[in-house]
Amino acid sequence: MNRKAIYGLIVLMSLGLMGIITIQYFVIKNAIELRKVQFKRSVMTAMIDITHQLQKEKAKERFDQFNLGEIKVISESDDSLSYTFSDESGMAITKKYIAQDSTYKIQITGEVNDDRDDWVQYKKSIEVSAEDETDDIYFSIDDGEASDSIIAVDIQGLELKYEIYREMLEKLEQIEYSLNAIDRIDSIKVFKKLQNALLSRGIESEFVYGILTSNASNSFYFGADAKSLSEQLNNSAFKVDMFPGEITEQSSKLSLYFPNLRWDLMGSIAIVLFVSVLFILIVIGVFITSIKVILRQKKLSEIKNDFISNMTHELKTPISTISLACEALEDKSIELSAEIQGSYLGMIRTENNRLGMLVDKVLRNTVLDKGELKLKPEPMDLNEMVKSSISHFDLQVRKRGGNIKTELNKEIPTVDVDPVHIGNVISNLIDNAIKYSNEKPRIYISTYQNESDIILDVKDQGIGISLENQKNIFGKFFRVPTGNIHNVKGFGLGLSYVKSVIEKTGGTISVKSELKKGSTFTIKIPLNHA
């Protein structure tokens, strides 16, 4: 997949992800707004019910204060009043007075004893004008016999009671309207009623309430920290008339404020919110992982192509040398002395060994990939292993005018390591130090120990490694870039192999490097391997 295709795929996936996140945002936002509307409707309904309930209870208290047991208020409003009278005979009279047309309806219920000592129940409705001067109303009760029972209602007596009631009611209202709102209610009782009304509607949110008046000094606040929330109560969206139907100079409002409303609303849709956020995170995770996999696969593809190119180059030189030597030996037209033939044969043997080493490197890394690398540790002198590895490169370094200096601590103990693989590790580090030195290789190798480890340093004064490349140098097939000219042999398997062997030994390897100043590779082997 080329670069343009990858970038195009990333753009499309990003647009799709942004679309999903945007849709989920609006879904969650609409769910919260809908819950707000439902919440407000429930709260306002509860508040209106409470104010009406308090108003009815207040009306009852007015009658109780004057001990008018025979008068019972049924309902009252601005233009009508319904109440019930009862007298000694057990007769119950329900009267509804309508102010607009000066009429009232009387509904009379009771029972009467007929001639046979049977009680007959009756119910009559009569509409009477206030202008009528009738003292009594007579009506008959059909008891199922030939004669009917005659009932008389003292309208004038009822009117007198009605007028008494009206006067008392007006006095009570005048007294009550002159009081402050807080003096007219029981604050704890109102709080409990509000709490119960809200709970019955499934609202468990913490709240404070206040009775607000046009005169701020007469306002009242109830609940934890209610006074500090007075501004919020004054600006609350949850307000109703405390005493509906009353027309006074100083109106009162019942106001509620929910300090944790935002979180409570979020909590009410917590499952939807959690699932939405979870799916968004999953999609984002899959998106990021996909991008990483695509870029990693692209990088691996580039590394693989570089490996094939480097490996082809590395194999081409020994194969060409062997081919030329074979042709010279097979050419009968050229007389070759035994010494020259031996030289050609030695050349073929050397290049053949080189091919074998290259193949071994590839096979070793295949074994590492499969996890089949098995070490055979035995007590070894690390200093001697360093000297042995240096001997293989000493001539090569001298030819380039360089040198290898050592500072080996003779007091370090022997270590239990695999001699073959640790020998290859040291050789790889020396080989890299030589390869990446532009002019005369200057290599410094030291061994020492601290409280917990035996340490081997391999230092050079080569081209150095950038910080970006230091993160990747132990990766398979990775080679430090040296430009477009292929003047450094190898195909990026050495340091990967080194890291795997050291880690299987129980040690660590690290690098410190600076461009154009050289690199230092440090191997630490725990003393418990000593």
Coordinates of C-alpha atoms in Angstrom, one line a residue:
M1 CA 0.0 0.0 0.0
N2 CA 1.6 3.3 -1.1
R3 CA 1.8 6.5 1.0
K4 CA -1.2 8.2 -0.7
A5 CA -3.5 5.2 -0.2
I6 CA -2.5 5.1 3.5
Y7 CA -3.1 8.8 4.0
G8 CA -6.4 8.6 2.1
L9 CA -7.5 5.7 4.4
I10 CA -6.6 7.6 7.5
V11 CA -8.6 10.7 6.3
L12 CA -11.7 8.5 5.6
M13 CA -11.4 6.7 8.9
S14 CA -11.0 10.1 10.7
L15 CA -14.1 11.5 9.0
G16 CA -16.1 8.4 9.9
L17 CA -14.9 8.6 13.6
M18 CA -15.7 12.3 13.8
G19 CA -19.2 11.6 12.4
I20 CA -19.9 8.9 15.0
I21 CA -18.7 11.1 17.8
T22 CA -20.8 14.0 16.6
I23 CA -23.9 11.8 16.3
Q24 CA -23.3 10.4 19.8
Y25 CA -22.8 13.9 21.2
F26 CA -26.2 15.1 19.9
V27 CA -27.9 11.9 21.0
I28 CA -26.6 12.4 24.6
K29 CA -27.4 16.1 24.5
N30 CA -31.0 15.5 23.4
A31 CA -31.4 12.8 26.0
I32 CA -30.3 15.3 28.7
E33 CA -32.6 18.0 27.4
L34 CA -35.5 15.7 27.3
R35 CA -34.8 14.6 30.9
K36 CA -34.6 18.3 31.9
V37 CA -38.1 18.9 30.4
Q38 CA -39.5 15.9 32.2
F39 CA -37.8 16.8 35.4
K40 CA -39.1 20.4 35.3
R41 CA -42.7 19.2 34.5
S42 CA -42.7 16.8 37.4
V43 CA -41.3 19.4 39.8
M44 CA -43.7 22.2 38.8
T45 CA -46.7 19.8 39.1
A46 CA -45.6 18.8 42.6
M47 CA -45.1 22.4 43.6
I48 CA -48.6 23.4 42.3
D49 CA -50.2 20.4 44.1
I50 CA -48.5 21.4 47.3
T51 CA -49.7 25.0 47.2
H52 CA -53.3 23.9 46.6
Q53 CA -53.1 21.4 49.3
L54 CA -51.7 24.0 51.8
Q55 CA -54.5 26.4 50.7
K56 CA -57.2 23.8 51.5
E57 CA -55.6 23.1 54.9
K58 CA -55.5 26.8 55.6
A59 CA -59.2 27.2 54.8
K60 CA -60.0 24.4 57.2
E61 CA -58.0 26.1 59.9
R62 CA -60.1 29.3 59.5
F63 CA -63.2 27.4 60.5
D64 CA -61.6 25.5 63.2
Q65 CA -60.5 28.7 64.9
F66 CA -64.2 29.8 65.3
N67 CA -65.4 26.3 66.3
L68 CA -68.1 26.1 63.6
G69 CA -68.4 22.4 63.6
E70 CA -71.7 22.4 61.6
I71 CA -70.0 24.2 58.7
K72 CA -67.7 22.3 56.5
V73 CA -66.0 23.9 53.5
I74 CA -66.0 21.7 50.4
S75 CA -64.1 24.0 48.0
E76 CA -63.6 27.7 47.4
S77 CA -62.4 29.9 44.6
D78 CA -62.5 33.6 43.6
D79 CA -66.1 33.6 42.4
S80 CA -67.8 30.7 44.3
L81 CA -67.9 29.0 47.6
S82 CA -69.2 25.5 48.5
Y83 CA -69.9 24.4 52.0
T84 CA -72.1 22.0 54.0
F85 CA -74.4 22.7 57.0
S86 CA -75.8 20.0 59.3
D87 CA -78.5 20.5 61.9
E88 CA -79.7 18.6 65.0
S89 CA -82.1 16.4 63.0
G90 CA -79.2 15.0 60.9
M91 CA -80.2 17.0 57.8
A92 CA -77.2 17.9 55.6
I93 CA -77.5 20.9 53.3
T94 CA -74.8 21.6 50.7
K95 CA -74.8 25.1 49.3
K96 CA -72.8 26.6 46.5
Y97 CA -72.8 30.4 46.3
I98 CA -72.0 32.0 42.9
A99 CA -71.0 35.6 43.2
Q100 CA -71.5 36.6 39.6
D101 CA -75.3 36.0 39.2
S102 CA -76.2 36.3 43.0
T103 CA -77.6 32.8 43.0
Y104 CA -76.8 29.7 44.9
K105 CA -77.7 26.1 44.7
I106 CA -78.9 24.1 47.7
Q107 CA -78.6 20.4 47.7
I108 CA -80.4 18.8 50.7
T109 CA -79.8 15.2 51.8
G110 CA -81.2 13.4 54.8
E111 CA -83.8 10.9 55.9
V112 CA -87.4 11.2 57.2
N113 CA -89.7 8.9 59.2
D114 CA -92.9 8.0 57.4
D115 CA -96.2 6.8 58.9
R116 CA -95.0 3.2 59.1
D117 CA -91.9 4.1 61.2
D118 CA -89.7 3.5 58.1
W119 CA -86.9 5.9 57.4
V120 CA -86.9 7.2 53.8
Q121 CA -83.6 8.8 52.4
Y122 CA -83.9 11.8 50.1
K123 CA -81.7 14.2 48.1
K124 CA -83.0 17.4 46.6
S125 CA -81.3 20.2 44.6
I126 CA -82.9 23.7 44.6
E127 CA -81.6 26.9 42.9
V128 CA -82.5 30.0 44.9
S129 CA -82.0 33.7 44.0
A130 CA -80.5 36.0 46.6
E131 CA -83.3 38.4 45.9
D132 CA -85.9 35.9 47.1
E133 CA -87.4 36.7 50.5
T134 CA -88.6 33.3 51.1
D135 CA -88.1 32.2 54.6
D136 CA -88.7 28.5 54.1
I137 CA -88.6 26.1 51.2
Y138 CA -91.0 23.2 51.2
F139 CA -90.6 20.1 49.1
S140 CA -92.1 16.6 49.2
I141 CA -90.3 13.3 49.5
D142 CA -91.8 10.4 47.7
D143 CA -91.8 7.4 50.1
G144 CA -93.5 5.0 47.7
E145 CA -96.9 5.4 49.3
A146 CA -100.0 7.4 48.4
S147 CA -99.0 10.3 50.6
D148 CA -95.6 12.1 50.4
S149 CA -93.6 13.4 53.3
I150 CA -93.2 17.2 53.4
I151 CA -89.8 18.6 54.4
A152 CA -89.3 22.3 55.3
V153 CA -85.9 24.0 55.0
D154 CA -85.3 27.3 56.9
I155 CA -83.7 29.3 54.1
Q156 CA -83.5 32.5 56.3
G157 CA -81.6 30.5 59.0
L158 CA -79.2 29.3 56.3
E159 CA -78.7 32.8 55.0
L160 CA -77.9 34.0 58.5
K161 CA -75.3 31.3 59.0
Y162 CA -73.9 32.1 55.5
E163 CA -73.5 35.8 56.4
I164 CA -71.8 34.9 59.6
Y165 CA -69.4 32.6 57.7
R166 CA -68.7 35.3 55.2
E167 CA -67.9 37.9 57.8
M168 CA -65.6 35.5 59.7
L169 CA -63.9 34.5 56.5
E170 CA -63.2 38.1 55.6
K171 CA -61.7 38.9 59.0
L172 CA -59.5 35.8 58.9
E173 CA -58.3 36.7 55.5
Q174 CA -57.5 40.2 56.4
I175 CA -55.5 39.1 59.4
E176 CA -53.7 36.4 57.4
Y177 CA -52.9 38.7 54.5
S178 CA -51.3 41.2 56.9
L179 CA -48.8 38.5 58.0
N180 CA -45.5 37.8 56.4
A181 CA -45.3 34.6 54.3
I182 CA -43.1 32.8 56.8
D183 CA -45.7 33.5 59.6
R184 CA -48.4 31.9 57.5
I185 CA -46.7 28.5 57.0
D186 CA -44.9 25.8 58.9
S187 CA -41.5 25.6 57.1
I188 CA -40.6 22.1 58.2
K189 CA -44.1 20.9 57.2
V190 CA -43.7 22.5 53.8
F191 CA -40.3 20.9 53.3
K192 CA -41.6 17.4 54.2
K193 CA -44.6 17.9 51.9
L194 CA -42.3 18.9 49.0
Q195 CA -40.0 16.0 49.7
N196 CA -42.8 13.5 49.7
A197 CA -44.4 15.0 46.6
L198 CA -41.0 14.8 44.7
L199 CA -40.3 11.3 45.9
S200 CA -43.7 10.2 44.7
R201 CA -42.7 11.4 41.2
G202 CA -39.3 9.6 41.4
I203 CA -37.2 12.6 42.2
E204 CA -34.6 12.0 44.9
S205 CA -32.4 15.0 44.2
E206 CA -31.3 17.2 47.1
F207 CA -33.0 20.6 47.1
V208 CA -33.5 23.8 49.1
Y209 CA -36.5 26.0 48.9
G210 CA -37.5 29.6 49.6
I211 CA -40.5 31.8 50.0
L212 CA -39.7 34.9 47.9
T213 CA -41.5 38.3 48.3
S214 CA -41.1 41.6 46.6
N215 CA -39.5 42.8 49.8
A216 CA -36.2 40.8 50.1
S217 CA -36.0 41.2 53.8
N218 CA -39.3 39.2 54.2
S219 CA -38.0 36.4 52.0
F220 CA -37.3 33.0 53.7
Y221 CA -34.9 30.2 52.7
F222 CA -35.0 26.7 54.0
G223 CA -32.4 23.9 53.6
A224 CA -28.7 23.2 53.9
D225 CA -26.7 26.3 52.9
A226 CA -30.0 27.8 51.6
K227 CA -29.0 31.4 52.6
S228 CA -25.8 31.1 50.6
L229 CA -27.9 29.9 47.6
S230 CA -30.3 32.9 47.8
E231 CA -29.2 34.2 44.4
Q232 CA -29.8 30.8 42.8
L233 CA -33.3 30.6 44.4
N234 CA -34.2 34.0 43.2
N235 CA -33.1 33.1 39.6
S236 CA -34.5 29.5 39.8
A237 CA -36.7 28.2 37.0
F238 CA -38.8 26.4 39.5
K239 CA -41.3 29.0 40.9
V240 CA -45.0 29.0 41.6
D241 CA -47.4 31.3 43.5
M242 CA -47.3 30.4 47.2
F243 CA -50.9 31.5 47.7
P244 CA -52.7 31.1 44.4
G245 CA -55.8 33.3 43.9
E246 CA -54.8 35.9 46.5
I247 CA -54.5 39.5 45.3
T248 CA -52.3 41.3 47.8
E249 CA -49.7 44.1 47.6
Q250 CA -47.0 41.7 48.4
S251 CA -47.2 38.5 46.4
S252 CA -45.2 35.4 47.5
K253 CA -43.4 32.8 45.4
L254 CA -42.4 29.3 46.3
S255 CA -39.0 28.6 44.7
L256 CA -36.9 25.4 44.6
Y257 CA -33.3 25.0 43.7
F258 CA -31.4 21.8 43.1
P259 CA -27.7 22.3 43.8
N260 CA -26.7 19.0 42.1
L261 CA -29.2 19.1 39.3
R262 CA -26.6 18.7 36.5
W263 CA -25.1 15.6 38.0
D264 CA -28.5 14.2 38.9
L265 CA -29.7 14.6 35.3
M266 CA -26.5 12.9 34.1
G267 CA -27.0 10.2 36.6
S268 CA -30.5 9.5 35.4
I269 CA -29.1 8.7 31.9
A270 CA -25.9 7.2 33.3
I271 CA -26.3 3.8 31.5
V272 CA -26.9 5.5 28.1
L273 CA -24.0 7.9 28.7
F274 CA -21.7 5.1 29.9
V275 CA -22.5 2.8 26.9
S276 CA -22.1 5.7 24.4
V277 CA -18.8 6.8 25.9
L278 CA -17.7 3.1 26.0
F279 CA -18.5 2.6 22.3
I280 CA -16.8 5.8 21.4
L281 CA -13.6 4.8 23.2
I282 CA -13.7 1.4 21.6
V283 CA -14.1 2.9 18.2
I284 CA -11.2 5.4 18.9
G285 CA -9.1 2.5 20.2
V286 CA -9.8 0.4 17.1
F287 CA -9.1 3.5 14.9
I288 CA -5.7 4.2 16.6
T289 CA -4.7 0.5 16.6
S290 CA -5.6 0.2 12.9
I291 CA -3.5 3.3 12.1
K292 CA -0.6 1.9 14.1
V293 CA -0.9 -1.5 12.4
I294 CA -1.1 0.1 8.9
L295 CA 2.0 2.2 9.6
R296 CA 3.8 -0.7 11.2
Q297 CA 3.1 -3.0 8.3
K298 CA 4.3 -0.3 6.0
K299 CA 7.5 0.1 8.0
L300 CA 8.0 -3.7 8.1
S301 CA 7.5 -3.8 4.3
E302 CA 10.2 -1.1 3.9
I303 CA 12.5 -2.9 6.3
K304 CA 11.9 -6.2 4.5
N305 CA 12.8 -4.6 1.2
D306 CA 15.9 -3.1 2.7
F307 CA 16.8 -6.4 4.2
I308 CA 16.4 -8.2 0.8
S309 CA 18.5 -5.5 -0.9
N310 CA 21.3 -5.6 1.7
M311 CA 21.3 -9.4 1.8
T312 CA 21.5 -9.5 -2.0
H313 CA 24.5 -7.1 -1.9
E314 CA 26.2 -9.1 0.9
L315 CA 25.8 -12.4 -0.9
K316 CA 26.7 -11.0 -4.3
T317 CA 30.4 -10.1 -3.4
P318 CA 31.4 -13.6 -2.1
I319 CA 29.5 -15.3 -4.9
S320 CA 31.3 -13.2 -7.5
T321 CA 34.7 -13.8 -5.9
I322 CA 34.1 -17.6 -5.9
S323 CA 32.9 -17.5 -9.5
L324 CA 36.0 -15.6 -10.7
A325 CA 38.3 -18.0 -8.8
C326 CA 36.6 -21.0 -10.3
E327 CA 36.8 -19.6 -13.8
A328 CA 40.6 -18.9 -13.3
L329 CA 41.1 -22.5 -12.1
E330 CA 39.1 -24.0 -15.0
D331 CA 40.9 -21.9 -17.7
K332 CA 43.3 -24.4 -19.3
S333 CA 44.9 -21.7 -21.4
I334 CA 46.5 -20.2 -18.2
E335 CA 49.3 -22.0 -16.5
L336 CA 48.9 -21.6 -12.8
S337 CA 51.6 -22.5 -10.3
A338 CA 50.8 -24.5 -7.2
E339 CA 51.1 -21.3 -5.1
I340 CA 48.6 -19.4 -7.2
Q341 CA 46.2 -22.3 -7.3
G342 CA 46.4 -22.5 -3.5
S343 CA 45.7 -18.7 -3.3
Y344 CA 42.6 -19.2 -5.4
L345 CA 41.4 -22.1 -3.4
G346 CA 42.0 -20.1 -0.2
M347 CA 40.0 -17.3 -1.6
I348 CA 37.1 -19.7 -2.4
R349 CA 37.3 -21.2 1.1
T350 CA 37.3 -17.7 2.8
E351 CA 34.3 -16.5 0.8
N352 CA 32.5 -19.8 1.3
N353 CA 33.0 -19.4 5.1
R354 CA 31.7 -15.8 4.8
L355 CA 28.6 -17.1 3.0
G356 CA 28.1 -19.7 5.8
M357 CA 28.3 -16.9 8.4
L358 CA 25.7 -14.8 6.6
V359 CA 23.4 -17.8 6.4
D360 CA 24.0 -18.6 10.1
K361 CA 23.0 -15.1 11.1
V362 CA 19.7 -15.4 9.3
L363 CA 19.1 -18.9 10.8
R364 CA 19.9 -17.7 14.3
N365 CA 17.3 -14.9 14.0
T366 CA 14.7 -17.4 12.7
V367 CA 15.4 -19.5 15.8
L368 CA 15.0 -16.4 18.0
D369 CA 11.7 -15.6 16.3
K370 CA 10.3 -19.1 17.1
G371 CA 11.5 -18.8 20.7
E372 CA 13.7 -21.9 20.2
L373 CA 17.0 -20.4 21.2
K374 CA 18.5 -22.5 24.0
L375 CA 21.6 -21.3 25.9
K376 CA 24.1 -23.7 27.4
P377 CA 25.7 -21.7 30.2
E378 CA 29.0 -22.6 31.7
P379 CA 31.5 -20.7 33.9
M380 CA 33.4 -18.3 31.6
D381 CA 36.1 -15.6 32.1
L382 CA 34.6 -12.5 30.4
N383 CA 38.0 -10.9 30.0
E384 CA 39.3 -13.9 28.0
M385 CA 36.2 -13.9 25.8
V386 CA 36.8 -10.2 25.0
K387 CA 40.4 -10.9 24.1
S388 CA 39.4 -13.8 21.9
S389 CA 36.9 -11.6 20.0
I390 CA 39.4 -8.8 19.6
S391 CA 41.9 -11.2 18.0
H392 CA 39.5 -11.8 15.1
F393 CA 39.3 -8.1 14.3
D394 CA 42.8 -6.9 15.2
L395 CA 44.2 -7.3 11.7
Q396 CA 41.2 -5.6 10.1
V397 CA 41.5 -2.6 12.5
R398 CA 45.3 -2.3 11.9
K399 CA 44.8 -2.2 8.1
R400 CA 42.6 0.9 8.5
G401 CA 45.2 2.5 10.8
G402 CA 43.0 2.2 14.0
N403 CA 43.4 0.4 17.3
I404 CA 41.4 -1.4 20.0
K405 CA 42.3 -0.4 23.6
T406 CA 41.1 -2.4 26.6
E407 CA 40.8 -1.9 30.3
L408 CA 39.9 -5.3 31.8
N409 CA 39.3 -5.7 35.5
K410 CA 41.1 -8.8 36.5
E411 CA 39.2 -9.1 39.8
I412 CA 35.7 -9.7 38.2
P413 CA 34.5 -13.3 38.8
T414 CA 33.6 -15.8 36.1
V415 CA 30.1 -15.7 34.8
D416 CA 27.7 -18.5 33.8
V417 CA 27.0 -17.7 30.1
D418 CA 26.8 -19.5 26.8
P419 CA 30.3 -19.1 25.4
V420 CA 29.2 -19.3 21.7
H421 CA 26.4 -16.8 21.9
I422 CA 28.1 -14.4 24.3
G423 CA 31.2 -14.6 22.0
N424 CA 29.0 -13.7 19.1
V425 CA 27.5 -10.8 21.1
I426 CA 31.0 -9.3 21.7
S427 CA 32.0 -9.8 18.1
N428 CA 28.9 -8.1 16.8
L429 CA 29.5 -5.0 19.0
I430 CA 33.2 -4.8 17.8
D431 CA 32.1 -5.4 14.2
N432 CA 29.6 -2.5 14.4
A433 CA 32.1 -0.2 16.0
I434 CA 34.5 -0.8 13.0
K435 CA 31.7 -0.5 10.4
Y436 CA 30.4 2.8 11.6
S437 CA 33.8 4.5 12.0
N438 CA 34.5 6.7 9.0
E439 CA 38.3 6.8 9.2
K440 CA 40.6 5.1 11.7
P441 CA 38.6 3.0 14.1
R442 CA 39.2 4.0 17.7
I443 CA 37.6 1.4 19.9
Y444 CA 37.8 1.2 23.7
I445 CA 36.6 -1.9 25.6
S446 CA 36.4 -2.2 29.4
T447 CA 35.0 -4.6 32.0
Y448 CA 34.2 -3.8 35.7
Q449 CA 31.6 -4.5 38.3
N450 CA 29.3 -2.8 40.7
E451 CA 27.2 -4.1 43.7
S452 CA 24.9 -6.1 41.5
D453 CA 26.3 -6.5 38.0
I454 CA 29.3 -7.3 35.9
I455 CA 29.5 -4.7 33.2
L456 CA 31.0 -4.6 29.7
D457 CA 31.4 -1.4 27.7
V458 CA 32.2 -1.2 24.0
K459 CA 32.9 2.4 23.0
D460 CA 33.8 3.9 19.6
Q461 CA 34.4 7.3 18.0
G462 CA 32.3 6.6 14.9
I463 CA 29.4 8.5 13.3
G464 CA 27.1 8.2 16.3
I465 CA 23.4 7.5 16.4
S466 CA 20.6 10.0 16.5
L467 CA 18.0 10.0 19.4
E468 CA 15.3 8.9 17.0
N469 CA 17.3 6.0 15.7
Q470 CA 18.4 4.9 19.2
K471 CA 14.8 3.8 19.8
N472 CA 15.0 1.4 16.9
I473 CA 18.5 0.1 16.7
F474 CA 17.6 -3.2 18.5
G475 CA 14.8 -3.9 16.1
K476 CA 15.0 -6.6 13.6
F477 CA 16.3 -5.5 10.1
F478 CA 17.0 -2.0 11.3
R479 CA 20.1 -0.3 10.1
V480 CA 21.4 3.1 11.0
P481 CA 21.0 5.3 7.8
T482 CA 24.4 6.3 6.2
G483 CA 23.1 7.9 3.1
N484 CA 22.3 6.6 -0.4
I485 CA 25.7 4.9 -0.8
H486 CA 25.9 1.3 0.4
N487 CA 29.3 1.4 2.1
V488 CA 28.4 -0.3 5.4
K489 CA 27.9 -4.1 5.2
G490 CA 25.2 -6.0 7.0
F491 CA 21.5 -6.4 7.0
G492 CA 20.3 -5.3 10.4
L493 CA 20.2 -8.6 12.3
G494 CA 23.2 -8.1 14.6
L495 CA 21.9 -5.9 17.4
S496 CA 18.5 -7.7 17.4
Y497 CA 20.4 -10.9 18.0
V498 CA 22.6 -9.3 20.7
K499 CA 19.6 -8.0 22.6
S500 CA 17.8 -11.3 22.6
V501 CA 20.9 -13.2 23.8
I502 CA 21.6 -10.8 26.6
E503 CA 18.0 -10.8 27.8
K504 CA 17.9 -14.6 27.8
T505 CA 21.0 -14.5 29.9
G506 CA 19.2 -12.3 32.4
G507 CA 21.1 -9.1 31.6
T508 CA 20.4 -5.8 29.9
I509 CA 21.9 -3.8 27.1
S510 CA 21.7 0.0 26.6
V511 CA 23.3 2.6 24.3
K512 CA 24.5 6.2 24.8
S513 CA 25.4 8.0 21.6
E514 CA 25.8 11.4 20.0
L515 CA 26.0 12.2 16.4
K516 CA 29.6 12.6 15.0
K517 CA 31.0 11.8 18.5
G518 CA 30.5 8.0 18.7
S519 CA 28.5 5.5 20.7
T520 CA 28.9 3.4 23.9
F521 CA 27.1 0.0 24.2
T522 CA 26.8 -1.2 27.8
I523 CA 26.0 -4.8 28.8
K524 CA 25.1 -5.7 32.4
I525 CA 25.1 -9.3 33.5
P526 CA 23.7 -9.9 37.1
L527 CA 26.2 -11.2 39.7
N528 CA 23.9 -14.1 40.4
H529 CA 25.2 -15.5 37.1
A530 CA 28.7 -15.3 38.4

